[in-house]
Amino acid sequence: MKPMKNIVEVIIDIGSSALNQTFYYHVPESLQQEIEIGHAVLVPLRNRTQVGYVVGYVEQTTMNNMKDIKEILGERPWFDADMLDLARWMEQYYMCSLMDALNSILPTGIKNRVKKTELLPPKVQVRYEKWACLKITSDKMAELLPSLVHRAPKQATMLSILQHEKEMPVRLLLKQAATTHSTLTALNQKGCIEIKEKEFRRDPFTAIQVEPDSPMSPTVEQHLALEKIDKEWKQKQKHPLLLHGVTGSGKTEIYLQTINQVIKEGKQAIVLVPEISLTPQMVKRFKARFGNDVAVLHSGLSLGERYDEWRRIKENKVKIVVGARSAIFAPFKKLGLIIIDEEHENTYKQSCHPRYHAREVAIRRSMKEDALVILGSATPSLESYQKALKGEYLLVEMKKRIDGRALPPVKLVDLREEIKKGNKSILSYSLQQAINERLEKQEQIILFLNRRGFSTFVLCRECGLVLRCHHCDVSLTYHADHHKMHCHFCDHQESVPDRCPSCQSPYIKYFGIGTQKVEEVVKSTFPEARVLRMDMDTTSRKGDHERLLSAFEHHEADILIGTQMIAKGLDFGNVTLVGVISADTSLHLADFRAGERTFQLMTQVAGRAGRGTLGGEVIVQTYSPQHYSLIAAEHHNYQAFYEDEIKARQELDYPPFSHIIRLLITSIQEKQTIQGAETLGNHLQIFANERGCHVLGPVQAPISKIKNAYRWHIILKGENMMALQDTVHQALAAFKSAARTLHVDIHIDVDPLSML
Ligand code: ADP
Ligand code: ZN
Ligand code: ZN
């Protein structure tokens, strides 16, 4: 028997996460059949009308004068009980409101908003288009056509097209028949055709053409890995698998074959990839193997495409979704497998509220829905590798590249020596020579730079002043193309001053290098080379990634210069040289994960070289060639890196030996920010002591101001996550009234990856 649905529990969708509370409503009889968990509803609340979501049924209540649900909005429920359960877990673990958690799950753009009393429509809706459908029998057609050929040739053309197609979009029909609407109307009036509205699919794949392929016969290592996966797949309680395989060891082929197995058994698969720039090549490989069974979900799609893909998943029309972080919420009903490629990547952690990590959500979701999780990486996160060593995850290793191709030799070049040799270029002599050799052999080169314009600050050579943004307290970045400085936090722009604002010296200099600068130097050093640059500036429009990568793939350029976004996943057989302009930028970040990031980045970058039969070489330029992360990267030695790094973490009691919750306090007023941070800090201290947790700070955050808001933070550290969460709950409750009078905002980050 279906549960009674006369009373429902509703969470209200209002911006403020302060109202993390549900309300009960009576369901009018006319809606009782239809209403489901996940439906958007219109409800009265405190003399206003609000949009909310149904999160539960209630059989009985002692409450009287309960108000009525006004209306069900939208064509369907937007989440089911399993997803609601996941949201409730996020609420608890990441300490966000339930509505914040649900906002991550709801498809983008489907929301109705209430503005005063007027209900605004959602940003995205199902799109329809007109189809013409043939209504007459073939006998009738045979009778009619000859008479039309002379009297109304256009109608005849149109009919004979439809005779073939039976039905087709009006848009196409008019084009094929080379005629106008009047012809259509005439046929309609004669009763020959009928015009129907049909759903129109906004298809993100129209630009992607792929040849189908078939499974490759696995190598010995792949075979062993597949066996282990298969064994775990058959277990009742499945452990997540950590697939640690060097770049080019054939991990993707493992994913493809495992998915094949899973969908054969009627289940579905989610594949997460770290970044949108990765998706074109990855998506192609999945499309080649699984064709129309694949959907994609990422922010590079238009709202309409996204919504239509989401519905294809929801309506069981696809079996596999490939996507970025939020694809972990793909509404599959029979999820069997979740693959997280490059599991160590930071992009899996959402950097705004709620700050969830897709890997943790995946593991939680898999337990509930009995799915298998595969985490793949050439450089697993320290957290995951430690779990694998402890047996919490199953470790599967693939140490060889396909065909036994060697990993490319990595050479560290000491930049301090270059200055001594009198070389002032950003390209060391070794790198210049290596580039020359490749150009002569018509092989390709990738030059990698950490972060767009990261070090292109503007500095006074006399007093050392670095020009900073007034709103954000970060250094401004110089952009050569229009000779201006930009702030990469708030987008503030200003011209470069003629004289130092502090000491009036005229010796202002642009320091460090951005991708544009590298491009300039490369072009002047190798005037004959064809150069492509890939960074945020050159990839701001939809399709830019694909276009640039495809141009490089087809050897329309010799050298590709880029940021992080070219470090991962790319697979070009003709690339035989990868140069890292400076490894130092990531090494000197004020963050305990700096060493790990650098090792990962160098290994990933190195993996771009020698993917084909030609072999390859990597040259890393640095001012710190003695750093253990770089030495480990030089020798392709993950274990050596892991041992050094885990020791350092243990000494300082950093994750994975402890958990961290970061509390960021922000306000427009500096005094309030400090006062708020101190008050909250005191509360935390009291509750932390009782629970064996440590409070660090409050201190000014490394970026002390963003968009005019001052920023202070407090780090809470301890072995037991529940004790940490509990401490925060208690302290926040005690802090509530102070927060209101001080007008400060508190941002909570559980397991933070960035401390800036
Ligand atoms: P990874 O994901 O570990 O970097 P890939 O799956 O991309 O590695 O494999 C590297 C290359 O080897 C790809 O070009 C892929 O097509 C090829 N490859 C993978 N498995 C096999 C196999 N069993 N036989 C032949 N070629 C393979
Ligand atoms: Zn100065
Ligand atoms: Zn700024």
mmCIF file with all atom_site columns, N, CA, C and O in Angstrom, residues 434-445 528-530 552-559 572-577 614-615:
data_model
loop_
_atom_site.group_PDB
_atom_site.id
_atom_site.type_symbol
_atom_site.label_atom_id
_atom_site.label_alt_id
_atom_site.label_comp_id
_atom_site.label_asym_id
_atom_site.label_entity_id
_atom_site.label_seq_id
_atom_site.pdbx_PDB_ins_code
_atom_site.Cartn_x
_atom_site.Cartn_y
_atom_site.Cartn_z
_atom_site.occupancy
_atom_site.B_iso_or_equiv
_atom_site.pdbx_formal_charge
_atom_site.auth_seq_id
_atom_site.auth_comp_id
_atom_site.auth_asym_id
_atom_site.auth_atom_id
_atom_site.pdbx_PDB_model_num
ATOM 1   N N  . ALA A 1 434 ? 66.845 21.429 -27.014 1.00 0.00 ? 434 ALA A N  1
ATOM 2   C CA . ALA A 1 434 ? 65.895 20.328 -27.185 1.00 0.00 ? 434 ALA A CA 1
ATOM 3   C C  . ALA A 1 434 ? 64.746 20.734 -28.107 1.00 0.00 ? 434 ALA A C  1
ATOM 4   O O  . ALA A 1 434 ? 64.295 19.938 -28.937 1.00 0.00 ? 434 ALA A O  1
ATOM 5   N N  . ILE A 1 435 ? 64.292 21.977 -27.968 1.00 0.00 ? 435 ILE A N  1
ATOM 6   C CA . ILE A 1 435 ? 63.202 22.450 -28.832 1.00 0.00 ? 435 ILE A CA 1
ATOM 7   C C  . ILE A 1 435 ? 63.668 22.444 -30.295 1.00 0.00 ? 435 ILE A C  1
ATOM 8   O O  . ILE A 1 435 ? 62.971 21.954 -31.186 1.00 0.00 ? 435 ILE A O  1
ATOM 9   N N  . ASN A 1 436 ? 64.859 22.957 -30.498 1.00 0.00 ? 436 ASN A N  1
ATOM 10  C CA . ASN A 1 436 ? 65.419 22.987 -31.861 1.00 0.00 ? 436 ASN A CA 1
ATOM 11  C C  . ASN A 1 436 ? 65.443 21.616 -32.509 1.00 0.00 ? 436 ASN A C  1
ATOM 12  O O  . ASN A 1 436 ? 65.038 21.442 -33.655 1.00 0.00 ? 436 ASN A O  1
ATOM 13  N N  . GLU A 1 437 ? 65.923 20.629 -31.741 1.00 0.00 ? 437 GLU A N  1
ATOM 14  C CA . GLU A 1 437 ? 66.008 19.267 -32.280 1.00 0.00 ? 437 GLU A CA 1
ATOM 15  C C  . GLU A 1 437 ? 64.636 18.765 -32.708 1.00 0.00 ? 437 GLU A C  1
ATOM 16  O O  . GLU A 1 437 ? 64.471 18.170 -33.767 1.00 0.00 ? 437 GLU A O  1
ATOM 17  N N  . ARG A 1 438 ? 63.621 19.025 -31.847 1.00 0.00 ? 438 ARG A N  1
ATOM 18  C CA . ARG A 1 438 ? 62.276 18.543 -32.159 1.00 0.00 ? 438 ARG A CA 1
ATOM 19  C C  . ARG A 1 438 ? 61.725 19.232 -33.398 1.00 0.00 ? 438 ARG A C  1
ATOM 20  O O  . ARG A 1 438 ? 61.095 18.605 -34.249 1.00 0.00 ? 438 ARG A O  1
ATOM 21  N N  . LEU A 1 439 ? 61.946 20.530 -33.470 1.00 0.00 ? 439 LEU A N  1
ATOM 22  C CA . LEU A 1 439 ? 61.432 21.279 -34.625 1.00 0.00 ? 439 LEU A CA 1
ATOM 23  C C  . LEU A 1 439 ? 62.033 20.729 -35.916 1.00 0.00 ? 439 LEU A C  1
ATOM 24  O O  . LEU A 1 439 ? 61.336 20.553 -36.917 1.00 0.00 ? 439 LEU A O  1
ATOM 25  N N  . GLU A 1 440 ? 63.330 20.416 -35.867 1.00 0.00 ? 440 GLU A N  1
ATOM 26  C CA . GLU A 1 440 ? 63.975 19.877 -37.062 1.00 0.00 ? 440 GLU A CA 1
ATOM 27  C C  . GLU A 1 440 ? 63.365 18.555 -37.478 1.00 0.00 ? 440 GLU A C  1
ATOM 28  O O  . GLU A 1 440 ? 63.208 18.272 -38.656 1.00 0.00 ? 440 GLU A O  1
ATOM 29  N N  . LYS A 1 441 ? 63.024 17.732 -36.478 1.00 0.00 ? 441 LYS A N  1
ATOM 30  C CA . LYS A 1 441 ? 62.450 16.411 -36.797 1.00 0.00 ? 441 LYS A CA 1
ATOM 31  C C  . LYS A 1 441 ? 60.948 16.454 -37.023 1.00 0.00 ? 441 LYS A C  1
ATOM 32  O O  . LYS A 1 441 ? 60.310 15.412 -37.175 1.00 0.00 ? 441 LYS A O  1
ATOM 33  N N  . GLN A 1 442 ? 60.392 17.679 -36.984 1.00 0.00 ? 442 GLN A N  1
ATOM 34  C CA . GLN A 1 442 ? 58.950 17.850 -37.160 1.00 0.00 ? 442 GLN A CA 1
ATOM 35  C C  . GLN A 1 442 ? 58.140 17.096 -36.115 1.00 0.00 ? 442 GLN A C  1
ATOM 36  O O  . GLN A 1 442 ? 57.063 16.574 -36.392 1.00 0.00 ? 442 GLN A O  1
ATOM 37  N N  . GLU A 1 443 ? 58.706 17.026 -34.907 1.00 0.00 ? 443 GLU A N  1
ATOM 38  C CA . GLU A 1 443 ? 57.942 16.472 -33.794 1.00 0.00 ? 443 GLU A CA 1
ATOM 39  C C  . GLU A 1 443 ? 57.364 17.633 -32.994 1.00 0.00 ? 443 GLU A C  1
ATOM 40  O O  . GLU A 1 443 ? 57.746 18.784 -33.204 1.00 0.00 ? 443 GLU A O  1
ATOM 41  N N  . GLN A 1 444 ? 56.463 17.311 -32.068 1.00 0.00 ? 444 GLN A N  1
ATOM 42  C CA . GLN A 1 444 ? 55.778 18.398 -31.370 1.00 0.00 ? 444 GLN A CA 1
ATOM 43  C C  . GLN A 1 444 ? 56.237 18.566 -29.928 1.00 0.00 ? 444 GLN A C  1
ATOM 44  O O  . GLN A 1 444 ? 56.792 17.651 -29.317 1.00 0.00 ? 444 GLN A O  1
ATOM 45  N N  . ILE A 1 445 ? 55.946 19.765 -29.404 1.00 0.00 ? 445 ILE A N  1
ATOM 46  C CA . ILE A 1 445 ? 56.466 20.172 -28.108 1.00 0.00 ? 445 ILE A CA 1
ATOM 47  C C  . ILE A 1 445 ? 55.340 20.780 -27.275 1.00 0.00 ? 445 ILE A C  1
ATOM 48  O O  . ILE A 1 445 ? 54.519 21.535 -27.802 1.00 0.00 ? 445 ILE A O  1
ATOM 49  N N  . GLU A 1 528 ? 60.390 30.385 -36.804 1.00 0.00 ? 528 GLU A N  1
ATOM 50  C CA . GLU A 1 528 ? 59.788 29.514 -37.819 1.00 0.00 ? 528 GLU A CA 1
ATOM 51  C C  . GLU A 1 528 ? 58.727 28.575 -37.226 1.00 0.00 ? 528 GLU A C  1
ATOM 52  O O  . GLU A 1 528 ? 57.974 27.942 -37.945 1.00 0.00 ? 528 GLU A O  1
ATOM 53  N N  . ALA A 1 529 ? 58.677 28.503 -35.887 1.00 0.00 ? 529 ALA A N  1
ATOM 54  C CA . ALA A 1 529 ? 57.762 27.543 -35.261 1.00 0.00 ? 529 ALA A CA 1
ATOM 55  C C  . ALA A 1 529 ? 56.336 28.073 -35.230 1.00 0.00 ? 529 ALA A C  1
ATOM 56  O O  . ALA A 1 529 ? 56.108 29.263 -35.091 1.00 0.00 ? 529 ALA A O  1
ATOM 57  N N  . ARG A 1 530 ? 55.383 27.162 -35.384 1.00 0.00 ? 530 ARG A N  1
ATOM 58  C CA . ARG A 1 530 ? 53.967 27.544 -35.252 1.00 0.00 ? 530 ARG A CA 1
ATOM 59  C C  . ARG A 1 530 ? 53.550 27.285 -33.802 1.00 0.00 ? 530 ARG A C  1
ATOM 60  O O  . ARG A 1 530 ? 53.698 26.176 -33.304 1.00 0.00 ? 530 ARG A O  1
ATOM 61  N N  . PHE A 1 552 ? 46.108 21.166 -32.619 1.00 0.00 ? 552 PHE A N  1
ATOM 62  C CA . PHE A 1 552 ? 47.419 20.635 -32.224 1.00 0.00 ? 552 PHE A CA 1
ATOM 63  C C  . PHE A 1 552 ? 47.530 19.164 -32.629 1.00 0.00 ? 552 PHE A C  1
ATOM 64  O O  . PHE A 1 552 ? 48.550 18.716 -33.131 1.00 0.00 ? 552 PHE A O  1
ATOM 65  N N  . GLU A 1 553 ? 46.454 18.449 -32.414 1.00 0.00 ? 553 GLU A N  1
ATOM 66  C CA . GLU A 1 553 ? 46.435 17.030 -32.761 1.00 0.00 ? 553 GLU A CA 1
ATOM 67  C C  . GLU A 1 553 ? 46.720 16.832 -34.251 1.00 0.00 ? 553 GLU A C  1
ATOM 68  O O  . GLU A 1 553 ? 47.401 15.900 -34.644 1.00 0.00 ? 553 GLU A O  1
ATOM 69  N N  . HIS A 1 554 ? 46.195 17.732 -35.076 1.00 0.00 ? 554 HIS A N  1
ATOM 70  C CA . HIS A 1 554 ? 46.398 17.604 -36.518 1.00 0.00 ? 554 HIS A CA 1
ATOM 71  C C  . HIS A 1 554 ? 47.670 18.309 -36.983 1.00 0.00 ? 554 HIS A C  1
ATOM 72  O O  . HIS A 1 554 ? 47.815 18.646 -38.154 1.00 0.00 ? 554 HIS A O  1
ATOM 73  N N  . HIS A 1 555 ? 48.547 18.532 -36.028 1.00 0.00 ? 555 HIS A N  1
ATOM 74  C CA . HIS A 1 555 ? 49.856 19.132 -36.319 1.00 0.00 ? 555 HIS A CA 1
ATOM 75  C C  . HIS A 1 555 ? 49.757 20.460 -37.069 1.00 0.00 ? 555 HIS A C  1
ATOM 76  O O  . HIS A 1 555 ? 50.563 20.758 -37.935 1.00 0.00 ? 555 HIS A O  1
ATOM 77  N N  . GLU A 1 556 ? 48.755 21.243 -36.713 1.00 0.00 ? 556 GLU A N  1
ATOM 78  C CA . GLU A 1 556 ? 48.680 22.583 -37.279 1.00 0.00 ? 556 GLU A CA 1
ATOM 79  C C  . GLU A 1 556 ? 49.572 23.536 -36.487 1.00 0.00 ? 556 GLU A C  1
ATOM 80  O O  . GLU A 1 556 ? 49.677 24.719 -36.813 1.00 0.00 ? 556 GLU A O  1
ATOM 81  N N  . ALA A 1 557 ? 50.175 23.040 -35.407 1.00 0.00 ? 557 ALA A N  1
ATOM 82  C CA . ALA A 1 557 ? 51.148 23.833 -34.650 1.00 0.00 ? 557 ALA A CA 1
ATOM 83  C C  . ALA A 1 557 ? 52.238 22.903 -34.152 1.00 0.00 ? 557 ALA A C  1
ATOM 84  O O  . ALA A 1 557 ? 52.020 21.695 -34.003 1.00 0.00 ? 557 ALA A O  1
ATOM 85  N N  . ASP A 1 558 ? 53.429 23.501 -33.921 1.00 0.00 ? 558 ASP A N  1
ATOM 86  C CA . ASP A 1 558 ? 54.558 22.694 -33.442 1.00 0.00 ? 558 ASP A CA 1
ATOM 87  C C  . ASP A 1 558 ? 54.648 22.733 -31.926 1.00 0.00 ? 558 ASP A C  1
ATOM 88  O O  . ASP A 1 558 ? 55.067 21.782 -31.290 1.00 0.00 ? 558 ASP A O  1
ATOM 89  N N  . ILE A 1 559 ? 54.302 23.895 -31.360 1.00 0.00 ? 559 ILE A N  1
ATOM 90  C CA . ILE A 1 559 ? 54.475 24.079 -29.923 1.00 0.00 ? 559 ILE A CA 1
ATOM 91  C C  . ILE A 1 559 ? 53.152 24.489 -29.292 1.00 0.00 ? 559 ILE A C  1
ATOM 92  O O  . ILE A 1 559 ? 52.485 25.399 -29.781 1.00 0.00 ? 559 ILE A O  1
ATOM 93  N N  . PHE A 1 572 ? 48.866 12.748 -27.208 1.00 0.00 ? 572 PHE A N  1
ATOM 94  C CA . PHE A 1 572 ? 49.285 13.039 -28.567 1.00 0.00 ? 572 PHE A CA 1
ATOM 95  C C  . PHE A 1 572 ? 50.573 12.284 -28.864 1.00 0.00 ? 572 PHE A C  1
ATOM 96  O O  . PHE A 1 572 ? 51.617 12.553 -28.276 1.00 0.00 ? 572 PHE A O  1
ATOM 97  N N  . GLY A 1 573 ? 50.501 11.355 -29.797 1.00 0.00 ? 573 GLY A N  1
ATOM 98  C CA . GLY A 1 573 ? 51.642 10.502 -30.083 1.00 0.00 ? 573 GLY A CA 1
ATOM 99  C C  . GLY A 1 573 ? 52.864 11.247 -30.597 1.00 0.00 ? 573 GLY A C  1
ATOM 100 O O  . GLY A 1 573 ? 53.997 10.806 -30.434 1.00 0.00 ? 573 GLY A O  1
ATOM 101 N N  . ASN A 1 574 ? 52.662 12.392 -31.235 1.00 0.00 ? 574 ASN A N  1
ATOM 102 C CA . ASN A 1 574 ? 53.787 13.086 -31.865 1.00 0.00 ? 574 ASN A CA 1
ATOM 103 C C  . ASN A 1 574 ? 54.520 14.051 -30.926 1.00 0.00 ? 574 ASN A C  1
ATOM 104 O O  . ASN A 1 574 ? 55.465 14.714 -31.329 1.00 0.00 ? 574 ASN A O  1
ATOM 105 N N  . VAL A 1 575 ? 54.042 14.141 -29.676 1.00 0.00 ? 575 VAL A N  1
ATOM 106 C CA . VAL A 1 575 ? 54.705 15.028 -28.718 1.00 0.00 ? 575 VAL A CA 1
ATOM 107 C C  . VAL A 1 575 ? 55.883 14.295 -28.093 1.00 0.00 ? 575 VAL A C  1
ATOM 108 O O  . VAL A 1 575 ? 55.715 13.298 -27.414 1.00 0.00 ? 575 VAL A O  1
ATOM 109 N N  . THR A 1 576 ? 57.091 14.772 -28.349 1.00 0.00 ? 576 THR A N  1
ATOM 110 C CA . THR A 1 576 ? 58.270 14.080 -27.840 1.00 0.00 ? 576 THR A CA 1
ATOM 111 C C  . THR A 1 576 ? 59.043 14.921 -26.832 1.00 0.00 ? 576 THR A C  1
ATOM 112 O O  . THR A 1 576 ? 60.026 14.463 -26.272 1.00 0.00 ? 576 THR A O  1
ATOM 113 N N  . LEU A 1 577 ? 58.602 16.157 -26.633 1.00 0.00 ? 577 LEU A N  1
ATOM 114 C CA . LEU A 1 577 ? 59.290 16.990 -25.644 1.00 0.00 ? 577 LEU A CA 1
ATOM 115 C C  . LEU A 1 577 ? 58.272 17.780 -24.831 1.00 0.00 ? 577 LEU A C  1
ATOM 116 O O  . LEU A 1 577 ? 57.372 18.410 -25.388 1.00 0.00 ? 577 LEU A O  1
ATOM 117 N N  . LEU A 1 614 ? 57.463 7.233  -30.749 1.00 0.00 ? 614 LEU A N  1
ATOM 118 C CA . LEU A 1 614 ? 58.666 8.042  -30.956 1.00 0.00 ? 614 LEU A CA 1
ATOM 119 C C  . LEU A 1 614 ? 59.485 8.255  -29.691 1.00 0.00 ? 614 LEU A C  1
ATOM 120 O O  . LEU A 1 614 ? 60.603 8.728  -29.752 1.00 0.00 ? 614 LEU A O  1
ATOM 121 N N  . GLY A 1 615 ? 58.914 7.935  -28.514 1.00 0.00 ? 615 GLY A N  1
ATOM 122 C CA . GLY A 1 615 ? 59.626 8.200  -27.266 1.00 0.00 ? 615 GLY A CA 1
ATOM 123 C C  . GLY A 1 615 ? 59.539 9.675  -26.921 1.00 0.00 ? 615 GLY A C  1
ATOM 124 O O  . GLY A 1 615 ? 58.888 10.450 -27.619 1.00 0.00 ? 615 GLY A O  1
#
